[in-house]
PDB file of C-alpha atoms in Angstrom:
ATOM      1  CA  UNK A   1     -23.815  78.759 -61.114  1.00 54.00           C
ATOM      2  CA  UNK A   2     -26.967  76.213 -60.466  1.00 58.00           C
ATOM      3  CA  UNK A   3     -24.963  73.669 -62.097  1.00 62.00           C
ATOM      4  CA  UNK A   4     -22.097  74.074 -59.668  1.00 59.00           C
ATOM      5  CA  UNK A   5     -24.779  74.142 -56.634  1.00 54.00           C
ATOM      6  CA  UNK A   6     -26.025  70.902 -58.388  1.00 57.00           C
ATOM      7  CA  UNK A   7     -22.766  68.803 -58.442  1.00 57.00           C
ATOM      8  CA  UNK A   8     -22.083  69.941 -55.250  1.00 55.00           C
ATOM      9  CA  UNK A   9     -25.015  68.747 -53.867  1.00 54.00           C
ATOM     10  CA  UNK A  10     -24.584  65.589 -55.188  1.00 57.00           C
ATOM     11  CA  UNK A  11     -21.149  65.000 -53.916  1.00 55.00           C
ATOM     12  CA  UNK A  12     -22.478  65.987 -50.341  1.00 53.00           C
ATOM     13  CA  UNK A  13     -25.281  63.863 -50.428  1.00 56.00           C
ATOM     14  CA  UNK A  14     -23.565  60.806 -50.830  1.00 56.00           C
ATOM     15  CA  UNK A  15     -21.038  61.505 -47.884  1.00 64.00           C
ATOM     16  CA  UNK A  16     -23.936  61.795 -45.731  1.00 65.00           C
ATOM     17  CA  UNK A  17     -25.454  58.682 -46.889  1.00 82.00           C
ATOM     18  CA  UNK A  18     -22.769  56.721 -46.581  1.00 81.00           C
ATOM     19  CA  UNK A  19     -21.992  58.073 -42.924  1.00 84.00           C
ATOM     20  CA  UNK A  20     -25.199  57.055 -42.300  1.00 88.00           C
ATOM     21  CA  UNK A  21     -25.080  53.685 -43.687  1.00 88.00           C
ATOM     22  CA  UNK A  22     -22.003  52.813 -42.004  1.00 89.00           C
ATOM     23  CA  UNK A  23     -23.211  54.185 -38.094  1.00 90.00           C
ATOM     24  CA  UNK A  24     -26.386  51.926 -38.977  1.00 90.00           C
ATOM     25  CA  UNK A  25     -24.579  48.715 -39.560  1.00 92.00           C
ATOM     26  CA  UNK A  26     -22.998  49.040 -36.779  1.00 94.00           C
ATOM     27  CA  UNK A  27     -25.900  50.355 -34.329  1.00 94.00           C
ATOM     28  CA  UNK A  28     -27.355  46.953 -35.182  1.00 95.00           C
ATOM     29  CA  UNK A  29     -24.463  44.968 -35.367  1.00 94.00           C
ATOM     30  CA  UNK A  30     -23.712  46.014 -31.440  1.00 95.00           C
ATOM     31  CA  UNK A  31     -27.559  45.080 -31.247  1.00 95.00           C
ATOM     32  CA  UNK A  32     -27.172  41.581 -32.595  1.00 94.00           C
ATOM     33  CA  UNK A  33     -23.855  40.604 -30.427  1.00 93.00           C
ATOM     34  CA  UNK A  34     -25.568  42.147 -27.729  1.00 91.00           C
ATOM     35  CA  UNK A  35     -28.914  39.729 -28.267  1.00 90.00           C
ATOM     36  CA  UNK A  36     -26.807  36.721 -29.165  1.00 89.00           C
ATOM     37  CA  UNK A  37     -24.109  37.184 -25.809  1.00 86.00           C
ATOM     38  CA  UNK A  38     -27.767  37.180 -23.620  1.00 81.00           C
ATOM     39  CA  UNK A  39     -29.087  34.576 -25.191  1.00 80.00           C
ATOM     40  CA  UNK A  40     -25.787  32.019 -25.543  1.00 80.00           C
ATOM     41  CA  UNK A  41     -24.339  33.116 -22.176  1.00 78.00           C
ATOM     42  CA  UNK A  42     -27.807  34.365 -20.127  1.00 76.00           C
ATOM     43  CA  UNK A  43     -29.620  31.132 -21.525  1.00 76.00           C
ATOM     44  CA  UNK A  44     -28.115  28.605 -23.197  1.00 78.00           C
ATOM     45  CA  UNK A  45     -24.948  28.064 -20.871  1.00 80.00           C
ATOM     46  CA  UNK A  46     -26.821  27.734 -17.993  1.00 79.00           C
ATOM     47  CA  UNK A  47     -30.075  25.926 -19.178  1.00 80.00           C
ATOM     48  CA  UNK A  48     -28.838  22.562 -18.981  1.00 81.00           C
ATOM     49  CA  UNK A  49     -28.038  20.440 -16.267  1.00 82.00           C
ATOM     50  CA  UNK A  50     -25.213  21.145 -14.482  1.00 83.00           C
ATOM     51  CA  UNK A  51     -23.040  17.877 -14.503  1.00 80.00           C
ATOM     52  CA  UNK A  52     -19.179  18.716 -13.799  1.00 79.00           C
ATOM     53  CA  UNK A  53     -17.601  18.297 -10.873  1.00 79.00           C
ATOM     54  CA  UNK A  54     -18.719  20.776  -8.086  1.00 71.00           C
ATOM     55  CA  UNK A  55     -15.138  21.621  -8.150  1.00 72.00           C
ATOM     56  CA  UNK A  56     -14.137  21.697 -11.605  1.00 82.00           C
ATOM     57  CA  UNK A  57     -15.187  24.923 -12.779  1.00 85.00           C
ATOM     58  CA  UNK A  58     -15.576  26.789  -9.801  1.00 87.00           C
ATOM     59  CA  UNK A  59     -17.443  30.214 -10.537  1.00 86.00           C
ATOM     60  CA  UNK A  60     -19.757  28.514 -13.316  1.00 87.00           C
ATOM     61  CA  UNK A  61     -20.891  26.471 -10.851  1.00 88.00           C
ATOM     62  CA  UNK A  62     -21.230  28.718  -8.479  1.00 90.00           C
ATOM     63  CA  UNK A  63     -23.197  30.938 -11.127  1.00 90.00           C
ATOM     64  CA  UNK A  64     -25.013  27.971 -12.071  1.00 90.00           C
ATOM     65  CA  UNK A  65     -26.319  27.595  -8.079  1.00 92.00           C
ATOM     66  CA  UNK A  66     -26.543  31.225  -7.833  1.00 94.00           C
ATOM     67  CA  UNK A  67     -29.412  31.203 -10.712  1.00 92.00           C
ATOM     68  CA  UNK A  68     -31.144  27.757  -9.177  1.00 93.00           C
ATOM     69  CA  UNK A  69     -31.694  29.490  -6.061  1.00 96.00           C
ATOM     70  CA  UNK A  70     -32.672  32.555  -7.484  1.00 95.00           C
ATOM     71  CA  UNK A  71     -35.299  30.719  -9.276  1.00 94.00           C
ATOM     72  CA  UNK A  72     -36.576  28.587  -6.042  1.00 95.00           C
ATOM     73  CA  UNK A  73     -36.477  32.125  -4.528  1.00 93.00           C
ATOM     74  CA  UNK A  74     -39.008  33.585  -6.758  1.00 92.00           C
ATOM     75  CA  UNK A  75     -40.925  30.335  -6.194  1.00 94.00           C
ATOM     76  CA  UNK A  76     -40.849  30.657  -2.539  1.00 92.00           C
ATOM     77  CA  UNK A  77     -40.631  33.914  -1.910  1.00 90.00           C
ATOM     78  CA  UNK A  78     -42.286  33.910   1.323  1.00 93.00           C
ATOM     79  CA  UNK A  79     -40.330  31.950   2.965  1.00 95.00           C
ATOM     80  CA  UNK A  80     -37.416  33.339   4.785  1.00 96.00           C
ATOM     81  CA  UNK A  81     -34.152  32.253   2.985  1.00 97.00           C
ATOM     82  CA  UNK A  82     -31.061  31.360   4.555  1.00 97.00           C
ATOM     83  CA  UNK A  83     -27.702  30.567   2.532  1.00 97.00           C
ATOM     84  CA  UNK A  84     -24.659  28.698   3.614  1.00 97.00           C
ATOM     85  CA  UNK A  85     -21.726  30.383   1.640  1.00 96.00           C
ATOM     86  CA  UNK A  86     -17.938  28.725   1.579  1.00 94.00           C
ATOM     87  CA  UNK A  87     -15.788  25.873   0.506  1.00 92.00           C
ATOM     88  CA  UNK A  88     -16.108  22.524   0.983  1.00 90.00           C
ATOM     89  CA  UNK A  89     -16.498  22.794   4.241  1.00 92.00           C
ATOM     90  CA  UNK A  90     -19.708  24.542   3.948  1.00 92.00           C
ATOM     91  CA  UNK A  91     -20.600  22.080   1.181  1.00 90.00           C
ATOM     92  CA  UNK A  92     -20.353  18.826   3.462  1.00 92.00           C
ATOM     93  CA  UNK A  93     -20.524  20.297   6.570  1.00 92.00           C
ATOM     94  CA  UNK A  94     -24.215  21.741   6.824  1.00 93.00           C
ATOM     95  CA  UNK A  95     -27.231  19.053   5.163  1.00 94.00           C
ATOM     96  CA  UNK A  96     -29.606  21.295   3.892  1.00 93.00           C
ATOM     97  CA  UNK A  97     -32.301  18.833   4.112  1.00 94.00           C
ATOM     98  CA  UNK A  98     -31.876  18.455   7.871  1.00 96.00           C
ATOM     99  CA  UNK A  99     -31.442  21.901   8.699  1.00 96.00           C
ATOM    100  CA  UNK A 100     -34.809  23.204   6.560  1.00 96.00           C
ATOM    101  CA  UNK A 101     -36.819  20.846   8.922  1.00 97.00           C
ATOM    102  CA  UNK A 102     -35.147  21.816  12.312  1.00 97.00           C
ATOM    103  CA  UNK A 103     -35.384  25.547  11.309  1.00 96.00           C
ATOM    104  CA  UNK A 104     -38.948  25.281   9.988  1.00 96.00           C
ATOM    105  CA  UNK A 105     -40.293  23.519  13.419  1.00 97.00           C
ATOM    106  CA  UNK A 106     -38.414  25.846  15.179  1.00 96.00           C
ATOM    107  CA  UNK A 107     -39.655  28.836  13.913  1.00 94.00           C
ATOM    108  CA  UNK A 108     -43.390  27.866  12.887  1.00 96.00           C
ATOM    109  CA  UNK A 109     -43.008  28.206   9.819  1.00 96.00           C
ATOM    110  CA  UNK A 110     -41.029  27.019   6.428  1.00 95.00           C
ATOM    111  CA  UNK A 111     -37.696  27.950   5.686  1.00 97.00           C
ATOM    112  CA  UNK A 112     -35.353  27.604   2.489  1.00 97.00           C
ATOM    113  CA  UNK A 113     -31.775  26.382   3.225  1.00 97.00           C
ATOM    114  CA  UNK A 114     -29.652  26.563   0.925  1.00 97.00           C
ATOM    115  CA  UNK A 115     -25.884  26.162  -0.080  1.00 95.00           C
ATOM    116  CA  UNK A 116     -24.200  28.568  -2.685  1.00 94.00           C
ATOM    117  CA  UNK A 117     -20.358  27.317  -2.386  1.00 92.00           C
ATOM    118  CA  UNK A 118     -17.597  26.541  -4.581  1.00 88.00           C
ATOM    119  CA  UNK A 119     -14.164  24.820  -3.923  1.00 88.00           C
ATOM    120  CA  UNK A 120     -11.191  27.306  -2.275  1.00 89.00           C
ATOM    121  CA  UNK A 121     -13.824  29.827  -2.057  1.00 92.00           C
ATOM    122  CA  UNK A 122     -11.797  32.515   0.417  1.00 92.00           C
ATOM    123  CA  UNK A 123     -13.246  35.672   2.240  1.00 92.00           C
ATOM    124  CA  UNK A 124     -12.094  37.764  -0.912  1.00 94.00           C
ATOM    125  CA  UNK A 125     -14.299  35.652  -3.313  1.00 92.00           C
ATOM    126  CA  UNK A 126     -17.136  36.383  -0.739  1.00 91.00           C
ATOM    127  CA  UNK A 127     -16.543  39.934  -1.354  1.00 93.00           C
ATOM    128  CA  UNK A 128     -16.480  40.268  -4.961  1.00 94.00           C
ATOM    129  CA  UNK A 129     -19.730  37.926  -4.908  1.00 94.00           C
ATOM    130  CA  UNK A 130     -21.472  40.348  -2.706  1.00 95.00           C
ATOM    131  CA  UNK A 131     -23.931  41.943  -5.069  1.00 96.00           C
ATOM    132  CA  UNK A 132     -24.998  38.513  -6.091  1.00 95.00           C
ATOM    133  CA  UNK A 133     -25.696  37.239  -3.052  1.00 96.00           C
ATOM    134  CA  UNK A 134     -27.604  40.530  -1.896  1.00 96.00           C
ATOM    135  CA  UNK A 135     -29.580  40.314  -4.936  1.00 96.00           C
ATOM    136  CA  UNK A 136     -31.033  37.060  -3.520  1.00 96.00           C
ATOM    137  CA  UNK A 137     -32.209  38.847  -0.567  1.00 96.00           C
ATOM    138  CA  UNK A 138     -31.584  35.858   1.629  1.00 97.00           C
ATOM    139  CA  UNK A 139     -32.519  36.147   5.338  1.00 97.00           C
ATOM    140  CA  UNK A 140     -29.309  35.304   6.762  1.00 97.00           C
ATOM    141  CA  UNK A 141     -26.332  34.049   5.364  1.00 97.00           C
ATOM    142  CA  UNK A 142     -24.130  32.160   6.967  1.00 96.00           C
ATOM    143  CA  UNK A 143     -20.268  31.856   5.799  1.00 95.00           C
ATOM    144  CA  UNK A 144     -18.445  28.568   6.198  1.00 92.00           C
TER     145      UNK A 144
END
């Protein structure tokens, strides 16, 4: 009888194990593609320089301005921040570094222009980019 407890218990044990072993590998495999998708595409993407055409790759560039002026904003978070949002008509239409000066003398005080656009950008894409631009917490924004 105790040996048939015994071989039972060993055939169980393993079963468990390797259950076990197999939810673990992959608890930290989701961990590790989780780390390495924040760092490559949180980090890396985004740390260099952005030199394509403002029009090229429209919503990394628009990302890539998005997390510029969020880190101006934490800079200068004082100031009140206003953001020009659109298409190219925004983007050459409205010179941030006139308006900043006429603003600032106007109101006493300094203000942060600045322009968050992309090429074609429509009303819809102004919707859908909502939550980003709220997470700014600009001022007033302004849509070109």
């Amino acid at each position: 009888m105790s040996e048939t407890v015994h071989s039972i218990a060993r055939t169980v044990r393993p079963h468990w194990s390797h259950r076990f072993r197999v939810l673990a590998i992959g608890l930290i495999g989701a961990v590790l593609v989780w780390l390495v998708d924040g760092l490559f595409f949180g980090f890396l993407i985004f740390q260099p320089a952005n030199s394509s055409g403002w029009d090229t790759y429209r919503w990394y560039n628009f990302e890539h301005r998005w997390r510029t002026v969020q880190a101006e904003r934490s800079q200068r978070a004082r100031e009140p921040l206003v953001l020009i949002v659109g298409s190219s008509i925004a983007k050459y239409s409205v010179q941030e570094h006139v308006l900043e000066p006429v603003l600032g003398e106007r109101l006493g005080r300094s203000v942060m222009v600045r322009p968050i656009v992309h090429a074609a950008m429509m009303p819809t894409d102004l919707v859908y980019y909502t939550e980003r631009i709220r997470d700014l917490q600009p001022d007033l924004v302004v849509y070109i």
